[in-house]
């Protein structure tokens, strides 16, 4: 499973990088959203151990099965998801406002406007 | 697009969603759930009103403004950290009331982490509502 | 605190000086003068203690200033204390002279801050025993002298010259630091005294470190080819010139060569370089000084040649040559500071420093004339003045080879001859009693300005006459401190009828004759133009730096997002892959733990891969949103399968919201376009695949790397016992790492505010009727 997970991480990062490198504003936004997923998955892949058993303790307060999932990366990812959501919303709104004001969706044109 | 049907439905659905969200919030300490998920679900109780196209009620609980939630959330979270500070043990050290049993809920533990989770819950609701309100008002421009 | 207390006092006085001078100038001058007097006396007493055979005063303030790298430790070597005495003694005179020079002008109020800071730093340089501490003081001298040289900051040349001095000596300072760190790391100590001991014991020193430290000394002491900043520094007010160019700033390099003498002496090559640099500097200074007409410039160039001679003599490395260097240094410190002050007095009185416009001042300023005559005689080496000793002993030097000895004598003879002409031009030409008075005007000068030159002139006479008794033990202690021998040597003014005496007489006679004959000056010639190369190189380098900086900034900070990302991702690829290339990746362990993947998950991953392809390739916004939704929900399912129900729930909700939001505002967003041309797209695709590949490999490699023991087991253990919660993830969020979550909800609230602000701005513009 871990190998598949790693390949998936590679795919997401490749896609995100390609989108970020576009000059089209829309693609860059997509790239930003995609990159968030890649990082979350990377965090998950750092779990030790990677397991299918949930990180929830039994009635007696002890781990139910040996090798339940690593809770720490999950806590980090949960934080990352919510922050990522907040920031991508902000980015989307900001990008739209920049586009509507500047009238261009070309990243390079937008830069130039900034300088003017 | 205004829909009477949705308006009526939202009156009936909002409270159950809201109670569900509190349930998710409460059980988060022992089972999947917690402030984040609870907040996201709780916000949907409000969003039903937006869908109807008539806007949220002018009075009552569902008329609360997003900023009230944001400030209440952050304030609650900070408050939950103070007991530790006052006890000289460092900000956000957890304190618990003695556990007791309740029908339906079983054994209950109340403590500052729960209060903190409520802060998270309120902040998330405030965030979503502010977002929704902003976009809705923008539409009217 | 016996050694460092004066430094702290001076720094304190420096800090309060602007207020004090502005309130009450008289009381400041009196208090400052008394403080200087006390400090100079203090160091002279310490010096005489060391010269009398007592131990060196040491100070180790490890408790006072405890860090790993720097130690507040000082050591009063004879060489260092001699400098300290000169710095504080001449400092006293310069202090009083400045008070007279600036009078009650606004300039006088701010002048003392850099001057006193500089003095304190200079004392620190000569007394510090810890190399990094020495470097700190060294830099402080560079910085404070920058403010002193550029004191008349409203003039462009003044600023340029100050910057030049700072850049040259500052670059040297960096070299010095590198050298210090190399030796300190290699030898395990930063104490200079320990270094000297280890070098004498024959421990090997990295050649590069020696060269770096020499570079520091050479830039500070304006040795060839770094000489050009020193004459330019003449744009400073005269008190500064007289201080910086006599006993202090420019001698710091010479001091360093002396202080680290055993280190330098361990390498014949480095000593050869010092000798060569010294000789070249001496010749350069004289050649350039020959054509000058400005009194201060001439003095600056003679200073340059004396610095050259000092380096030259130290570089020769014998006990005798070191003794000559010490004597020359003492004499020079006294007469050169006096001559500078006298030149400043002439400038103040007549309003000009141009040699050609001045003559016959003796009648108008008889006292200054006598002082100048005495200083000049000391400078040209007239017995029995202090300057005579250095010259006489120089002629007495012998090298092992007869031919070399002869060459040395000839070199010294020619140098002294030329220098004498230059000195006479400054000290005698403007005053000549037999000529008629020629000057734009003669004003009275403040008494305080006469004090310094007069005291130094008398000191030259007094120290010269008493040298056999007073100076012998001190010079002996200094020389033996540097070269390890010669402590018991007795100085004498009369050595009998020997070649050295004949040469001294010949120098005096020849110099006078040459001075009479060579009256044309002020014209540049071939030599002086050629020597301009050093400064031209500097100018070209400064300009090149500016052009280079502009070009680099233009390339790196182009403002184009793609350029940044290309550099960023390309850099990551190069570094990571390069590292693997060098250290090996260890692929063997990668696939060791392969396990079959359940069909459901395989399908999930395939769907997500399809989603990625969709968002990368599609030209439709709705399709892109669809692709994002597929990826997001796929992630959520993956989380659910991998024991993370909390994540799955949260992500599911967040993804739904994102998709709704995206659809909601997508009509305000542009369509997807392909702007980049196909070759650029292909390049980007390759780069992206590279990045993806590296990330995948990194994730795999991370599986086999565990830098610290995992804390998750402990978290599991504590979750119920300490935090009374069975959902460990939630316990981490709201209890163990609650502060992180606190930060997170703050970010969320801020993001909400940000969205709101963007909206407010828009509605404002709308209200004004402008474009949204």
PDB file of N, CA and C in Angstrom, chain C residues 438-467:
ATOM      1  N   UNK C 438      54.072  85.167   2.728  1.00  0.00           N
ATOM      2  CA  UNK C 438      53.139  84.910   1.625  1.00  0.00           C
ATOM      3  C   UNK C 438      52.033  84.033   2.175  1.00  0.00           C
ATOM      4  N   UNK C 439      50.860  84.549   2.265  1.00  0.00           N
ATOM      5  CA  UNK C 439      49.726  83.745   2.729  1.00  0.00           C
ATOM      6  C   UNK C 439      48.464  84.545   2.475  1.00  0.00           C
ATOM      7  N   UNK C 440      47.351  83.853   2.224  1.00  0.00           N
ATOM      8  CA  UNK C 440      46.094  84.572   1.971  1.00  0.00           C
ATOM      9  C   UNK C 440      45.683  85.444   3.144  1.00  0.00           C
ATOM     10  N   UNK C 441      46.169  85.151   4.321  1.00  0.00           N
ATOM     11  CA  UNK C 441      45.784  85.932   5.493  1.00  0.00           C
ATOM     12  C   UNK C 441      46.232  85.172   6.718  1.00  0.00           C
ATOM     13  N   UNK C 442      46.512  85.873   7.803  1.00  0.00           N
ATOM     14  CA  UNK C 442      46.961  85.168   9.001  1.00  0.00           C
ATOM     15  C   UNK C 442      46.061  85.538  10.168  1.00  0.00           C
ATOM     16  N   UNK C 443      45.423  84.514  10.721  1.00  0.00           N
ATOM     17  CA  UNK C 443      44.569  84.735  11.891  1.00  0.00           C
ATOM     18  C   UNK C 443      45.239  84.086  13.094  1.00  0.00           C
ATOM     19  N   UNK C 444      44.832  84.526  14.270  1.00  0.00           N
ATOM     20  CA  UNK C 444      45.340  83.856  15.471  1.00  0.00           C
ATOM     21  C   UNK C 444      44.660  82.489  15.594  1.00  0.00           C
ATOM     22  N   UNK C 445      45.380  81.511  16.136  1.00  0.00           N
ATOM     23  CA  UNK C 445      44.783  80.194  16.302  1.00  0.00           C
ATOM     24  C   UNK C 445      44.539  79.939  17.783  1.00  0.00           C
ATOM     25  N   UNK C 446      43.516  79.095  18.094  1.00  0.00           N
ATOM     26  CA  UNK C 446      43.222  78.822  19.509  1.00  0.00           C
ATOM     27  C   UNK C 446      44.435  78.207  20.207  1.00  0.00           C
ATOM     28  N   UNK C 447      44.607  78.547  21.474  1.00  0.00           N
ATOM     29  CA  UNK C 447      45.772  78.046  22.238  1.00  0.00           C
ATOM     30  C   UNK C 447      45.771  76.516  22.310  1.00  0.00           C
ATOM     31  N   UNK C 448      44.551  75.942  22.430  1.00  0.00           N
ATOM     32  CA  UNK C 448      44.475  74.482  22.570  1.00  0.00           C
ATOM     33  C   UNK C 448      45.095  73.775  21.371  1.00  0.00           C
ATOM     34  N   UNK C 449      45.088  74.456  20.222  1.00  0.00           N
ATOM     35  CA  UNK C 449      45.627  73.810  19.027  1.00  0.00           C
ATOM     36  C   UNK C 449      47.148  73.830  19.025  1.00  0.00           C
ATOM     37  N   UNK C 450      47.733  74.706  19.824  1.00  0.00           N
ATOM     38  CA  UNK C 450      49.194  74.749  19.885  1.00  0.00           C
ATOM     39  C   UNK C 450      49.731  73.710  20.851  1.00  0.00           C
ATOM     40  N   UNK C 451      48.888  73.339  21.825  1.00  0.00           N
ATOM     41  CA  UNK C 451      49.342  72.453  22.887  1.00  0.00           C
ATOM     42  C   UNK C 451      49.872  71.126  22.334  1.00  0.00           C
ATOM     43  N   UNK C 452      49.078  70.503  21.455  1.00  0.00           N
ATOM     44  CA  UNK C 452      49.429  69.177  20.951  1.00  0.00           C
ATOM     45  C   UNK C 452      50.780  69.152  20.262  1.00  0.00           C
ATOM     46  N   UNK C 453      50.962  69.963  19.213  1.00  0.00           N
ATOM     47  CA  UNK C 453      52.245  69.933  18.521  1.00  0.00           C
ATOM     48  C   UNK C 453      53.404  70.256  19.449  1.00  0.00           C
ATOM     49  N   UNK C 454      53.207  71.224  20.345  1.00  0.00           N
ATOM     50  CA  UNK C 454      54.302  71.627  21.232  1.00  0.00           C
ATOM     51  C   UNK C 454      54.698  70.471  22.134  1.00  0.00           C
ATOM     52  N   UNK C 455      53.694  69.822  22.740  1.00  0.00           N
ATOM     53  CA  UNK C 455      54.008  68.701  23.634  1.00  0.00           C
ATOM     54  C   UNK C 455      54.727  67.601  22.869  1.00  0.00           C
ATOM     55  N   UNK C 456      54.273  67.313  21.665  1.00  0.00           N
ATOM     56  CA  UNK C 456      54.890  66.232  20.890  1.00  0.00           C
ATOM     57  C   UNK C 456      56.304  66.607  20.467  1.00  0.00           C
ATOM     58  N   UNK C 457      56.520  67.879  20.128  1.00  0.00           N
ATOM     59  CA  UNK C 457      57.872  68.306  19.761  1.00  0.00           C
ATOM     60  C   UNK C 457      58.814  68.140  20.945  1.00  0.00           C
ATOM     61  N   UNK C 458      58.347  68.584  22.107  1.00  0.00           N
ATOM     62  CA  UNK C 458      59.179  68.449  23.301  1.00  0.00           C
ATOM     63  C   UNK C 458      59.388  66.981  23.651  1.00  0.00           C
ATOM     64  N   UNK C 459      58.325  66.169  23.452  1.00  0.00           N
ATOM     65  CA  UNK C 459      58.463  64.739  23.733  1.00  0.00           C
ATOM     66  C   UNK C 459      59.544  64.139  22.857  1.00  0.00           C
ATOM     67  N   UNK C 460      59.611  64.586  21.590  1.00  0.00           N
ATOM     68  CA  UNK C 460      60.630  64.079  20.692  1.00  0.00           C
ATOM     69  C   UNK C 460      62.023  64.385  21.233  1.00  0.00           C
ATOM     70  N   UNK C 461      62.188  65.610  21.718  1.00  0.00           N
ATOM     71  CA  UNK C 461      63.497  65.993  22.266  1.00  0.00           C
ATOM     72  C   UNK C 461      63.795  65.188  23.526  1.00  0.00           C
ATOM     73  N   UNK C 462      62.814  65.173  24.426  1.00  0.00           N
ATOM     74  CA  UNK C 462      63.006  64.543  25.736  1.00  0.00           C
ATOM     75  C   UNK C 462      63.283  63.049  25.584  1.00  0.00           C
ATOM     76  N   UNK C 463      62.427  62.377  24.836  1.00  0.00           N
ATOM     77  CA  UNK C 463      62.585  60.924  24.697  1.00  0.00           C
ATOM     78  C   UNK C 463      63.877  60.589  23.967  1.00  0.00           C
ATOM     79  N   UNK C 464      64.245  61.440  23.011  1.00  0.00           N
ATOM     80  CA  UNK C 464      65.503  61.189  22.303  1.00  0.00           C
ATOM     81  C   UNK C 464      66.671  61.269  23.256  1.00  0.00           C
ATOM     82  N   UNK C 465      66.717  62.344  24.050  1.00  0.00           N
ATOM     83  CA  UNK C 465      67.841  62.548  24.958  1.00  0.00           C
ATOM     84  C   UNK C 465      67.906  61.466  26.022  1.00  0.00           C
ATOM     85  N   UNK C 466      66.724  61.064  26.528  1.00  0.00           N
ATOM     86  CA  UNK C 466      66.741  60.113  27.641  1.00  0.00           C
ATOM     87  C   UNK C 466      66.612  58.671  27.172  1.00  0.00           C
ATOM     88  N   UNK C 467      66.660  58.473  25.875  1.00  0.00           N
ATOM     89  CA  UNK C 467      66.387  57.130  25.359  1.00  0.00           C
ATOM     90  C   UNK C 467      67.246  56.046  25.997  1.00  0.00           C
TER      91      UNK C 467
END
